[in-house]
Short mmCIF file of C-alpha atoms and ligand atoms in Angstrom, two decimals:
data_model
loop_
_atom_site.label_atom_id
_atom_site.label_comp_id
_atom_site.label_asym_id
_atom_site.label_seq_id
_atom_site.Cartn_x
_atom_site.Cartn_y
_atom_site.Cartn_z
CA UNK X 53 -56.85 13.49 35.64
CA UNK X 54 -56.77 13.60 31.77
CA UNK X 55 -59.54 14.54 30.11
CA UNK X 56 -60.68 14.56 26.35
CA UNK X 57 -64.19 14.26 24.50
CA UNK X 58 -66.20 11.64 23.66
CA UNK X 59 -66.10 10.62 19.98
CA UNK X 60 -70.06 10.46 20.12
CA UNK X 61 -71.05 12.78 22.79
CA UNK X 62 -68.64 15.46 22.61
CA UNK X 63 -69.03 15.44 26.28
CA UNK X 64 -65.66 15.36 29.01
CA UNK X 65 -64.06 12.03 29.06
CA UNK X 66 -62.79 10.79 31.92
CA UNK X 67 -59.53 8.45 31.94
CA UNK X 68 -60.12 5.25 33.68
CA UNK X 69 -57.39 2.82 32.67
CA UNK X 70 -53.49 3.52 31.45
CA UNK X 71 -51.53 1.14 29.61
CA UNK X 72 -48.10 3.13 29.09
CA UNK X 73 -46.86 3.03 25.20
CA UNK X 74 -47.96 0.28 23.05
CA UNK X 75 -46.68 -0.36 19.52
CA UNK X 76 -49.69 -1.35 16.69
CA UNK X 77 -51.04 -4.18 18.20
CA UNK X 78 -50.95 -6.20 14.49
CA UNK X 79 -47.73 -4.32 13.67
CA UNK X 80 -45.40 -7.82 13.74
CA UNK X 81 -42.00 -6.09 12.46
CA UNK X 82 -38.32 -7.67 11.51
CA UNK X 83 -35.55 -6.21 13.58
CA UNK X 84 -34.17 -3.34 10.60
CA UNK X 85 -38.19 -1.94 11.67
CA UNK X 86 -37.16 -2.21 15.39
CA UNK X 87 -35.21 1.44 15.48
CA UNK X 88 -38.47 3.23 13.91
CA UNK X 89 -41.08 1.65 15.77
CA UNK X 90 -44.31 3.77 16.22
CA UNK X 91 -45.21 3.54 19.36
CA UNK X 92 -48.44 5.67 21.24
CA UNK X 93 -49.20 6.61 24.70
CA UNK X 94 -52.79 4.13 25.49
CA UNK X 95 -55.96 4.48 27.52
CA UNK X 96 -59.12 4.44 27.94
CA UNK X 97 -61.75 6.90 28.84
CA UNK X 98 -65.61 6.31 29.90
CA UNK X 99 -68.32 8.83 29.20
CA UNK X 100 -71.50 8.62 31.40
CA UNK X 101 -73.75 10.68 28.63
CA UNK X 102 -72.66 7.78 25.73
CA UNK X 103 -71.73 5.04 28.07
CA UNK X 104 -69.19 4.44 25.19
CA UNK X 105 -65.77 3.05 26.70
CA UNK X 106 -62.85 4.28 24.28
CA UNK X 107 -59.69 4.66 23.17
CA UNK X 108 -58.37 8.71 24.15
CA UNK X 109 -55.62 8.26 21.67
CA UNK X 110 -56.28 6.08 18.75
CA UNK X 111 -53.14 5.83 15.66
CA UNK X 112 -54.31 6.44 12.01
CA UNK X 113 -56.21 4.26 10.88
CA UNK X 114 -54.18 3.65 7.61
CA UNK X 115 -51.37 3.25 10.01
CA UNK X 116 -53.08 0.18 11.18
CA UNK X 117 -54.95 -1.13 8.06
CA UNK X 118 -52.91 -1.35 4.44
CA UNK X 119 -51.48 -3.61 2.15
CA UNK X 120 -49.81 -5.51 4.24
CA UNK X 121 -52.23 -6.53 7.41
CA UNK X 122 -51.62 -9.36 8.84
CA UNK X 123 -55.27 -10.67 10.44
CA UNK X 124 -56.43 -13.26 7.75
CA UNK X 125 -60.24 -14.29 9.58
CA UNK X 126 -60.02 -17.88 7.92
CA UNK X 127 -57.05 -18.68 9.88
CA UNK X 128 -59.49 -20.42 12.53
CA UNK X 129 -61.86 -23.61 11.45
CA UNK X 130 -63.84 -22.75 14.14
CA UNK X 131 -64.32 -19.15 12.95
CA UNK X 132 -65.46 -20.23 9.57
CA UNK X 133 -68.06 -21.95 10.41
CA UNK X 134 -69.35 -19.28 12.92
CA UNK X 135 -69.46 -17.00 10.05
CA UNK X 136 -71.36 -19.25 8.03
CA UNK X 137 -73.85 -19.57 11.16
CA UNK X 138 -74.40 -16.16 10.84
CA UNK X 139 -74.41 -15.65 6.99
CA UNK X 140 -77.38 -18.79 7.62
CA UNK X 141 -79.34 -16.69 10.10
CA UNK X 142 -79.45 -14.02 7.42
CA UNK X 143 -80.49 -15.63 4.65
CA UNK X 144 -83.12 -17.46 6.43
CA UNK X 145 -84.41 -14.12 7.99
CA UNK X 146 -87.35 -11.91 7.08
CA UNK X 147 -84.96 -9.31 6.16
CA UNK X 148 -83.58 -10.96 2.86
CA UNK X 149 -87.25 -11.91 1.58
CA UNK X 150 -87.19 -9.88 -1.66
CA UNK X 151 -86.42 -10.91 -5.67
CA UNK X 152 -83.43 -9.37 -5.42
CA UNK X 153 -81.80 -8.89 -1.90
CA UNK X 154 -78.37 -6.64 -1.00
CA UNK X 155 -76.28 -7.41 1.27
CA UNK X 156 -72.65 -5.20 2.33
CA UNK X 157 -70.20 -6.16 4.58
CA UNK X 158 -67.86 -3.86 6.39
CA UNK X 159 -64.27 -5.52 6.98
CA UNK X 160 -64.97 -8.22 5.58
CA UNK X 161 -61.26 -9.54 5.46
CA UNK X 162 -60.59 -11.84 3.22
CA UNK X 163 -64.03 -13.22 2.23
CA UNK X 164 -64.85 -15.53 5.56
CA UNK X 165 -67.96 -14.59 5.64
CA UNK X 166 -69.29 -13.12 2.56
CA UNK X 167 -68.03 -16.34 0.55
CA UNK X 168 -71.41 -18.20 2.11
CA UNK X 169 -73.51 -15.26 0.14
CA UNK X 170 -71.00 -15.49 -2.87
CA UNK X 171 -71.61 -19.27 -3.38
CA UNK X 172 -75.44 -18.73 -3.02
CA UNK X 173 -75.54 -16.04 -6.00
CA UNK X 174 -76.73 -13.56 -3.57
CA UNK X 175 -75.66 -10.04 -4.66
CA UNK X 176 -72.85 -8.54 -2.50
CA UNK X 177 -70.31 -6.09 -1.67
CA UNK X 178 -67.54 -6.48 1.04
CA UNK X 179 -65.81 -3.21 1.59
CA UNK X 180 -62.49 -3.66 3.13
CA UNK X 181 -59.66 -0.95 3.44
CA UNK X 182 -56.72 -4.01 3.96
CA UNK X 183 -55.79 -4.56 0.21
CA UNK X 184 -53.78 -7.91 1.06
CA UNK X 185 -56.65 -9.44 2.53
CA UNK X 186 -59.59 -8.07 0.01
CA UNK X 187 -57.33 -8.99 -2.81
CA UNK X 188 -57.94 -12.84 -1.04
CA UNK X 189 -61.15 -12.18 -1.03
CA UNK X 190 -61.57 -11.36 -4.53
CA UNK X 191 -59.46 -14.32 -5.53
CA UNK X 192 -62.43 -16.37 -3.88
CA UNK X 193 -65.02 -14.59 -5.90
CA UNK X 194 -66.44 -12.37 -2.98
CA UNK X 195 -66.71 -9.07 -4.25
CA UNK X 196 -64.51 -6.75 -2.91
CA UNK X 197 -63.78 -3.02 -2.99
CA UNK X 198 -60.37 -1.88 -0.73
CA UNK X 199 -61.20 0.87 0.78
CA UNK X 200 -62.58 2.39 4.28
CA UNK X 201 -66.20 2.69 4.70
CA UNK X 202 -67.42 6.53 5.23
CA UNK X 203 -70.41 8.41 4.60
CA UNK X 204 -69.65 9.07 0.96
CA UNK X 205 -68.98 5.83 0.57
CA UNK X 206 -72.21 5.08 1.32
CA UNK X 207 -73.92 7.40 -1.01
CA UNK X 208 -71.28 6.10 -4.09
CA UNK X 209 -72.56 2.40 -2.86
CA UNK X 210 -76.20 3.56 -3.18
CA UNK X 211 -75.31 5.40 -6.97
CA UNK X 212 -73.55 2.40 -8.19
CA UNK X 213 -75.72 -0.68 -6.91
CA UNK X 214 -78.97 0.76 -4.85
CA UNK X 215 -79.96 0.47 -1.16
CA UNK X 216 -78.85 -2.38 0.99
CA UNK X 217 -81.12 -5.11 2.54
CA UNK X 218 -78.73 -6.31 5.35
CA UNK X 219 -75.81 -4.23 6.24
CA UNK X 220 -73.39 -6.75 8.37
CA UNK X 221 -70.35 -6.53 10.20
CA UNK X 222 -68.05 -8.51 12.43
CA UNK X 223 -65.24 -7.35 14.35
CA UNK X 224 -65.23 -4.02 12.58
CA UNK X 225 -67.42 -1.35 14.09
CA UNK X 226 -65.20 -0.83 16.89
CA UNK X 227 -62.07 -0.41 14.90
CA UNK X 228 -63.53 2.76 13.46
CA UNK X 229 -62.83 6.39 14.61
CA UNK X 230 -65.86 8.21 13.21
CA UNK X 231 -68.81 5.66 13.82
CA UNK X 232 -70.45 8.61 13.89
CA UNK X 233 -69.90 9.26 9.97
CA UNK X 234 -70.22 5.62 9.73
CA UNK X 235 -74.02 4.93 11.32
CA UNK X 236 -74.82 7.96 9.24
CA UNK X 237 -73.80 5.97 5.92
CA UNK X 238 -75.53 3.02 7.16
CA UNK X 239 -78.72 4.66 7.76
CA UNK X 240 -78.77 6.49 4.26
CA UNK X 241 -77.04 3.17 3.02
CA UNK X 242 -80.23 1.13 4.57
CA UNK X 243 -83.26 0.15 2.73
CA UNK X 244 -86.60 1.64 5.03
CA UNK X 245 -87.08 -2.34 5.71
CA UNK X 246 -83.19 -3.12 6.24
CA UNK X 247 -81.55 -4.68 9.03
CA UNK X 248 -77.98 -4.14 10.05
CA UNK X 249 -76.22 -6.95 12.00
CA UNK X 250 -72.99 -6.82 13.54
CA UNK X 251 -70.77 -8.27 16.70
CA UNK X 252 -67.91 -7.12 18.26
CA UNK X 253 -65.98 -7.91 21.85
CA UNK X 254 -68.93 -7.51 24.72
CA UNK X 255 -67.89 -5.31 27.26
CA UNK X 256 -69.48 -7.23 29.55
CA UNK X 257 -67.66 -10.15 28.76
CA UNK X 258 -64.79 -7.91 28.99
CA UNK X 259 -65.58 -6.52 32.51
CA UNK X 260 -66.46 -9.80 33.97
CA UNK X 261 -63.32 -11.87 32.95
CA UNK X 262 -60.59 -8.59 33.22
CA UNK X 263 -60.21 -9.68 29.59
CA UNK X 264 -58.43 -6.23 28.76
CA UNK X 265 -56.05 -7.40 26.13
CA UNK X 266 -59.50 -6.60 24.36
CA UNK X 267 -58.02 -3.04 24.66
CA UNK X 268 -55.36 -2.57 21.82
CA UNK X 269 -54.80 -0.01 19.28
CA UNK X 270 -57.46 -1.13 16.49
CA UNK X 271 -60.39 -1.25 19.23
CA UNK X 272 -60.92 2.27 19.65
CA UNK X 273 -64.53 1.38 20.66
CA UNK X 274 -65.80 -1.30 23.30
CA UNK X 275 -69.43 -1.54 23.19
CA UNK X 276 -72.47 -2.49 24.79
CA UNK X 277 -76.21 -2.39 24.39
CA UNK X 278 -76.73 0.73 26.72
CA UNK X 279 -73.60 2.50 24.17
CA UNK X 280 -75.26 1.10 21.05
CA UNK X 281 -78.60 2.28 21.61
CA UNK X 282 -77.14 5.47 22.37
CA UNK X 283 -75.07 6.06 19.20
CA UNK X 284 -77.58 4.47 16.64
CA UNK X 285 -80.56 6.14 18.35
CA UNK X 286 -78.88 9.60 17.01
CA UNK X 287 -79.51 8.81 13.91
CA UNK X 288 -83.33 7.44 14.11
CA UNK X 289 -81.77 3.86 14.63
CA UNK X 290 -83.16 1.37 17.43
CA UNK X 291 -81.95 -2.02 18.44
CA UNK X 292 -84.35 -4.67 18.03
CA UNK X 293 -82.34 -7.73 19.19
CA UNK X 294 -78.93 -9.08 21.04
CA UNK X 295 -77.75 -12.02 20.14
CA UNK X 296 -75.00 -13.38 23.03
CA UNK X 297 -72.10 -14.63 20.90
CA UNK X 298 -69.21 -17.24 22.32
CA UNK X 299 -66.28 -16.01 19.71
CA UNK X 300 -63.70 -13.96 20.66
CA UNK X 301 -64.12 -14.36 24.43
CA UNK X 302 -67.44 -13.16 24.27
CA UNK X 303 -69.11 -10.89 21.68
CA UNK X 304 -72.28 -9.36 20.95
CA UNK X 305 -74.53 -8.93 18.12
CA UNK X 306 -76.44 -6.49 17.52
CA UNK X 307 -79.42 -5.97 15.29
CA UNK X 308 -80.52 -2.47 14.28
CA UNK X 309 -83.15 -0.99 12.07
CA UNK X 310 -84.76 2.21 11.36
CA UNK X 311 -86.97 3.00 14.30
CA UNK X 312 -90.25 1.88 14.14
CA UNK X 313 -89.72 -0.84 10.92
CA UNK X 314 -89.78 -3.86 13.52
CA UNK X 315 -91.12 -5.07 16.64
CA UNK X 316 -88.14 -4.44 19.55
CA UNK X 317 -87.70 -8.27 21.46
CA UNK X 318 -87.82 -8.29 25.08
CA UNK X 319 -83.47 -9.35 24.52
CA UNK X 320 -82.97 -5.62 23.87
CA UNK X 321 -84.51 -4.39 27.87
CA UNK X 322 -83.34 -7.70 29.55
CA UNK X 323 -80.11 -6.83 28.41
CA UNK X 324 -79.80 -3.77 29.13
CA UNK X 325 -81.35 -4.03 33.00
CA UNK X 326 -78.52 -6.41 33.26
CA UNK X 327 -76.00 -3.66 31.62
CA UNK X 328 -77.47 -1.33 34.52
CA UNK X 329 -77.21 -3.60 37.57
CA UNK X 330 -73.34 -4.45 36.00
CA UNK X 331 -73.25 -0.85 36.39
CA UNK X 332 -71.80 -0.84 32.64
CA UNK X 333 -73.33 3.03 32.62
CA UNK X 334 -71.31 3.82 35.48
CA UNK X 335 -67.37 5.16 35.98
CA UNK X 336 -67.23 3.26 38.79
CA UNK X 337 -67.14 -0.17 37.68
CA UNK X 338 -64.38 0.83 35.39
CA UNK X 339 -61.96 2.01 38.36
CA UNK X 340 -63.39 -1.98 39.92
CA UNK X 341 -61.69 -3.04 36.46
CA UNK X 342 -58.85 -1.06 36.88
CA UNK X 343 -57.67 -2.57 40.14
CA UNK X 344 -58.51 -6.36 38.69
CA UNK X 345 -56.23 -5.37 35.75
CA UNK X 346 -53.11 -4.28 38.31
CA UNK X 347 -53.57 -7.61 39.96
CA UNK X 348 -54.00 -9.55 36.69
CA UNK X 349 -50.90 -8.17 35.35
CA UNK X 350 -49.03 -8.58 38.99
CA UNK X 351 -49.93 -12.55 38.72
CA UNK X 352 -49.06 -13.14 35.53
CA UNK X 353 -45.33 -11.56 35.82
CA UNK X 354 -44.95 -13.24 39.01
CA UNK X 355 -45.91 -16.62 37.65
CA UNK X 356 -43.61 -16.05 34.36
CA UNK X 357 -40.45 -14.99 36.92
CA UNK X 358 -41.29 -18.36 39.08
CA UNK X 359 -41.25 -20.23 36.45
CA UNK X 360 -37.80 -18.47 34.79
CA UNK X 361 -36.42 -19.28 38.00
CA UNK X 362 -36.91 -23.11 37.96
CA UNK X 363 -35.79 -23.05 34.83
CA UNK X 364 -38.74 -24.49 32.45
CA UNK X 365 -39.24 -23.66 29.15
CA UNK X 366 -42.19 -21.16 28.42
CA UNK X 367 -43.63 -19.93 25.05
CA UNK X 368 -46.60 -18.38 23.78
CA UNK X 369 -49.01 -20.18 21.18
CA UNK X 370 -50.80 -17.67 19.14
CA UNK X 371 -49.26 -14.26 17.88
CA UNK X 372 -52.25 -12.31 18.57
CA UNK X 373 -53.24 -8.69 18.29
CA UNK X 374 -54.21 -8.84 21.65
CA UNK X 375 -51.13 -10.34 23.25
CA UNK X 376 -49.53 -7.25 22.51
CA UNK X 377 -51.70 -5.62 24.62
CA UNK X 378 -50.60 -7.96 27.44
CA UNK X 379 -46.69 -8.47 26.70
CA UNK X 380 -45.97 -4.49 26.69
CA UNK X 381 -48.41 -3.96 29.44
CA UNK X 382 -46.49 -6.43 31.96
CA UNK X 383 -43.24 -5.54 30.13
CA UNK X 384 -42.33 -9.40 28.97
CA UNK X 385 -40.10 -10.21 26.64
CA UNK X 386 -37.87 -12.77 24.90
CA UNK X 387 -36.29 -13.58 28.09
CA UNK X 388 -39.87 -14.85 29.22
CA UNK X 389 -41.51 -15.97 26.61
CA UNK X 390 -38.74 -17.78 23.97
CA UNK X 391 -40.89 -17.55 21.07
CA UNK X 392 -44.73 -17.69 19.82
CA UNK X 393 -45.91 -19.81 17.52
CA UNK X 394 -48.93 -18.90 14.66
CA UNK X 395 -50.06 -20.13 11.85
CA UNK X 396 -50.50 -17.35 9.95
CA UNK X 397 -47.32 -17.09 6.83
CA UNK X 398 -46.83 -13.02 7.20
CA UNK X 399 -46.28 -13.38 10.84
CA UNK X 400 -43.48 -16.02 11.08
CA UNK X 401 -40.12 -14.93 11.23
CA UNK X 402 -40.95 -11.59 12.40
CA UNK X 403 -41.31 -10.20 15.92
CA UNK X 404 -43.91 -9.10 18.48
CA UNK X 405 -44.53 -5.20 18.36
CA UNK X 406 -42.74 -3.60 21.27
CA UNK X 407 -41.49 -6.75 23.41
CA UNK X 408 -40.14 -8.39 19.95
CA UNK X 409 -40.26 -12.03 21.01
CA UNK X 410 -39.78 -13.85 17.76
CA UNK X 411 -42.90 -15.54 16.31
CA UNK X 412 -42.17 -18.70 14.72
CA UNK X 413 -43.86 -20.99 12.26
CA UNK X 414 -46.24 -23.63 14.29
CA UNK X 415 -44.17 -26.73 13.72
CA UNK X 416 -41.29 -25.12 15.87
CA UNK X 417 -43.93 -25.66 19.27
CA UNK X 418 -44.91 -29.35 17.63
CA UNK X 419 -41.03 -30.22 17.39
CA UNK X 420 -40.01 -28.27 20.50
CA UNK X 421 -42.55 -28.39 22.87
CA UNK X 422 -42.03 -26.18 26.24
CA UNK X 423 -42.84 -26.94 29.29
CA UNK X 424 -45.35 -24.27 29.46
CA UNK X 425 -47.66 -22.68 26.70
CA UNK X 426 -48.95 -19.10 27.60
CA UNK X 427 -52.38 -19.37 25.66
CA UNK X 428 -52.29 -15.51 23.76
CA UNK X 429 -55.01 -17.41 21.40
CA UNK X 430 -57.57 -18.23 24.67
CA UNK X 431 -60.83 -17.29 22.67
CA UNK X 432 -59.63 -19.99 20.66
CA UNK X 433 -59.60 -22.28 23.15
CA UNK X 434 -61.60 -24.72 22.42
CA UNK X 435 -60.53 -25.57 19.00
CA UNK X 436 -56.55 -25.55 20.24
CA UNK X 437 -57.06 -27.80 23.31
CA UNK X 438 -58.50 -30.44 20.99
CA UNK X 439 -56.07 -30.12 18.61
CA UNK X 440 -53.10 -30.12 21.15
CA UNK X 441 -54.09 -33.13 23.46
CA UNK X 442 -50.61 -34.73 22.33
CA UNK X 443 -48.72 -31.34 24.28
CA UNK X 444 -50.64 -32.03 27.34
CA UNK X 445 -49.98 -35.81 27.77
CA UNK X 446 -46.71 -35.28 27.31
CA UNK X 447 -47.03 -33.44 30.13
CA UNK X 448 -47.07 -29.77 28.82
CA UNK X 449 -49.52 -27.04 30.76
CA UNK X 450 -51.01 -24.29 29.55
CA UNK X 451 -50.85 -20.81 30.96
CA UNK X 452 -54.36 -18.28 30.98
CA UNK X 453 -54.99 -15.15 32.25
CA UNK X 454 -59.32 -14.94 31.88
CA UNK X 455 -60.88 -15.07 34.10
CA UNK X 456 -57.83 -15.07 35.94
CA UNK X 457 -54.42 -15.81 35.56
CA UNK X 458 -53.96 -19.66 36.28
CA UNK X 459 -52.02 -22.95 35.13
CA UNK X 460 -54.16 -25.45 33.52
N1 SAH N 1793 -64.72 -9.38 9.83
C1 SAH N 1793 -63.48 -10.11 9.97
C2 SAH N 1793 -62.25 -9.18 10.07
C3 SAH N 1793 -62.10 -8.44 11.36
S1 SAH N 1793 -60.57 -7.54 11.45
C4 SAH N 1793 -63.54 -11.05 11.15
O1 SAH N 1793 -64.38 -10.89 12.04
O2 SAH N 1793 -62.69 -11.94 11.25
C5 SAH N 1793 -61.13 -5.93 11.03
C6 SAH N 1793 -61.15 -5.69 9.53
O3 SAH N 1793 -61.82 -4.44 9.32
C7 SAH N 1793 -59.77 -5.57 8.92
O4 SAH N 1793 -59.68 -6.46 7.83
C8 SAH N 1793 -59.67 -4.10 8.51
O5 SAH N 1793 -58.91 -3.89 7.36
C9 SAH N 1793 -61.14 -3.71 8.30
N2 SAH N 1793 -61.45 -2.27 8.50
C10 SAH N 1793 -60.86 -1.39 9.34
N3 SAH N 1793 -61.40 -0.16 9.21
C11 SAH N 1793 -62.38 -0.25 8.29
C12 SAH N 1793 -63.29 0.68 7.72
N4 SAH N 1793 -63.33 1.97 8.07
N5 SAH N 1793 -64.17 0.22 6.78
C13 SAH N 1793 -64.17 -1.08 6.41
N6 SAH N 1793 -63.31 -2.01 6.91
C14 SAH N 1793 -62.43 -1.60 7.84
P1 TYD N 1794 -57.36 -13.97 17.09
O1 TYD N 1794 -57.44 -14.29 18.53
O2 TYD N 1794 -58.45 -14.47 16.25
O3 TYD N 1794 -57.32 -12.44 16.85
P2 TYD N 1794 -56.64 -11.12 17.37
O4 TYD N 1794 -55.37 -10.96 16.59
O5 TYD N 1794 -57.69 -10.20 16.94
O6 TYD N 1794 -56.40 -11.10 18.84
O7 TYD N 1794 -55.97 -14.46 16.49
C1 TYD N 1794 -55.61 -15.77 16.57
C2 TYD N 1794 -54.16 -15.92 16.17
O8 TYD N 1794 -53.74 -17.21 16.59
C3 TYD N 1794 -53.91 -15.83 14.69
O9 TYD N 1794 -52.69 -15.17 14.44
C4 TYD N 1794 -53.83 -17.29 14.24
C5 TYD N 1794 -53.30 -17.96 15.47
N1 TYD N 1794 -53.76 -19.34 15.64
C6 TYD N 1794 -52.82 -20.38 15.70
O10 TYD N 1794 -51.61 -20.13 15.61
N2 TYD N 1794 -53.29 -21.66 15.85
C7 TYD N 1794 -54.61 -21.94 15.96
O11 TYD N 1794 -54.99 -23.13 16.10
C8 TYD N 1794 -55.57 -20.87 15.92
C9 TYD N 1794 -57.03 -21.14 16.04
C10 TYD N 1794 -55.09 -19.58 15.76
#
């Protein structure tokens, strides 16, 4: 059995899940890129002392974030106006009751969500490391620096415009290497009164529906209360609420503050009691998750073959960062899936990383339609079943594999 350290704890890690090579799970390529492809060996590794599940091998992180990323957050309607729920919930909070409030953003993309403080004057600073995407957020009049949130960044922050009121982040925290560095900046960053609010992918969510194209190169972290407490509480950090998110198959948000500054709600110990009976502390449930991801991926390549073999047409309907995950996992390529279809410019006419299945603009599916749609997009659900009703009276299905792999 393989065996690093924790990130956190420094303690033994133990290996619980393998997922062969993977390419970078955003790294859409044309086929001149296909002879140098980076490719790394994935898996994952639990520590019982952190309770942090992670990433033993993670790539560079400026091997995964430049100027050329191709994740643009305002791609989804639906997403939007989650992120202006939550930029609400701040400004109506205790925590922005000053003259004069703060507020920073890690990863903030290309403005999603910072664009709600923006248009309310409220002073701001995204920090974002992806220059493509913080040069759109600029453009939008969010205020934007491109570069990768660290410790000294922090203290350069403080210099230039004082401490923060709210530190946020969404789909960021566990894309970072040395959160260690990073809750360190945040709690010099951090006004004595400041709140810092951020979601990611719950591992919960992610236990409970084998959801483990979750797992990809950029998530080096998947994180729970019980992990959270642990790595904030190092640095004199306690959560004082969970908020239960529905985006992105299930998230969490978490809300931190130096200990002591606020009341802890009863959220924080009814979650994690139900962490412990999940047994989300435990190595155990992870080898559980290991067997439901064998049979996961045993269903799904069995279903794509069956289907091959009668000859229907299937395709894939959203490129995402997790589908790569899933298509070099379960080895499935063009002669699968015939193409997937996005709506995002940078990744049409390139192909997947790895499999390379070509990944076509979104009118190809609305003038082609298959027979079957493997949904890669499935935390967007919601907002792509109501938009595709016409695919499905025509007769088309769609294809998911959470909570389990099954024809819709
Ligand atoms: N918050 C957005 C974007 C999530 S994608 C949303 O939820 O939709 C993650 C973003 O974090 C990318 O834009 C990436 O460039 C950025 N990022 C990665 N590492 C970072 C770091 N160390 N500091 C700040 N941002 C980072
Ligand atoms: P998403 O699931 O948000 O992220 P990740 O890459 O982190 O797994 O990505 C959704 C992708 O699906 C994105 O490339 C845009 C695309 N998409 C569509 O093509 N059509 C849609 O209606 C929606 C909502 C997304």
């Amino acid at each position: 059995m393989k065996r690093t350290y924790c990130r956190i704890s420094g303690e033994p890690l133990v290996e619980v899940v393998e997922f062969g090579r993977q390419p970078l799970g955003n790294g859409f390529l044309e086929p001149k890129a296909f002879a140098n492809e980076y490719f790394f060996p994935m898996a994952i590794g639990f520590s019982e002392v952190s309770m942090m599940l992670q990433l033993i091998e993670q790539p560079a992180p400026e091997k995964m974030f430049h100027d050329q990323y191709a994740f643009y957050s305002s791609t989804s309607r639906f997403m939007a106006q989650h992120f202006k729920g939550f930029a609400e919930q701040v400004m109506q909070s205790k925590y922005l009751t000053n003259v004069d409030p703060f507020v920073v953003e890690l990863g903030c993309n290309d403005g999603i969500m910072l664009k709600n403080f923006a248009e309310k004057n409220i002073r701001h600073l995204g920090i974002e490391p992806s220059l493509n995407v913080a040069q759109e957020a600029n453009k939008h009049g969010v205020r934007t620096i491109s570069d990768f949130f660290t410790e000294r960044l922090a203290e350069k922050i403080i210099r230039e415009h004082g401490k923060a009121d709210a530190f946020l982040a969404a789909n960021v925290m566990c894309h970072i290497p040395d959160i260690v560095g990073v809750v360190k900046g945040i709690s010099k960053l951090l006004k004595p009164t400041g709140v810092v609010m951020f979601e990611d992918p719950y591992l919960g969510d992610i236990i409970t529906k084998t959801s483990y194209d979750q797992i990809y190169d950029e998530h080096v972290f998947l994180f729970s209360a019980l992990s959270i407490q642990y790595l904030f509480g190092l640095q004199g950090m306690e959560l004082i609420d969970v908020l239960p998110q529905k985006t992105h198959g299930g998230s969490m948000r978490y809300v931190l503050a130096h200990r002591g500054a606020y009341p802890v709600k009863e959220s924080v110990s009814e979650l994690i009691a139900q962490e412990k009976v999940q047994g989300l502390d435990r190595l155990d449930t992870f080898k559980v998750f290991q067997t439901n991801v064998t049979h996961s991926k045993r269903k799904l390549v069995t279903l794509l073959k069956d289907l091959k073999s009668q000859g229907k047409r299937v395709v894939g309907y959203g490129a995402t960062s997790k589908s790569t995950t899933i298509l070099n996992y379960c080895c499935i390529g063009p002669e699968l899936i015939e193409f997937i279809s996005d709506t995002t410019p940078i990744k049409q006419g390139k192909y997947t990383p790895g499999m390379h299945i070509p990944v076509v603009p979104y009118e190809m599916f609305k003038s082609n339609p298959p027979d079957y749609a493997v949904l890669f997009a499935w935390n967007h659900a919601e907002e792509i079943m109501a938009k595709e009703r016409d695919f499905m009276e025509a007769g088309g299905r769609w294809i998911i594999h959470v909570p389990e792999v099954k024809v819709l």
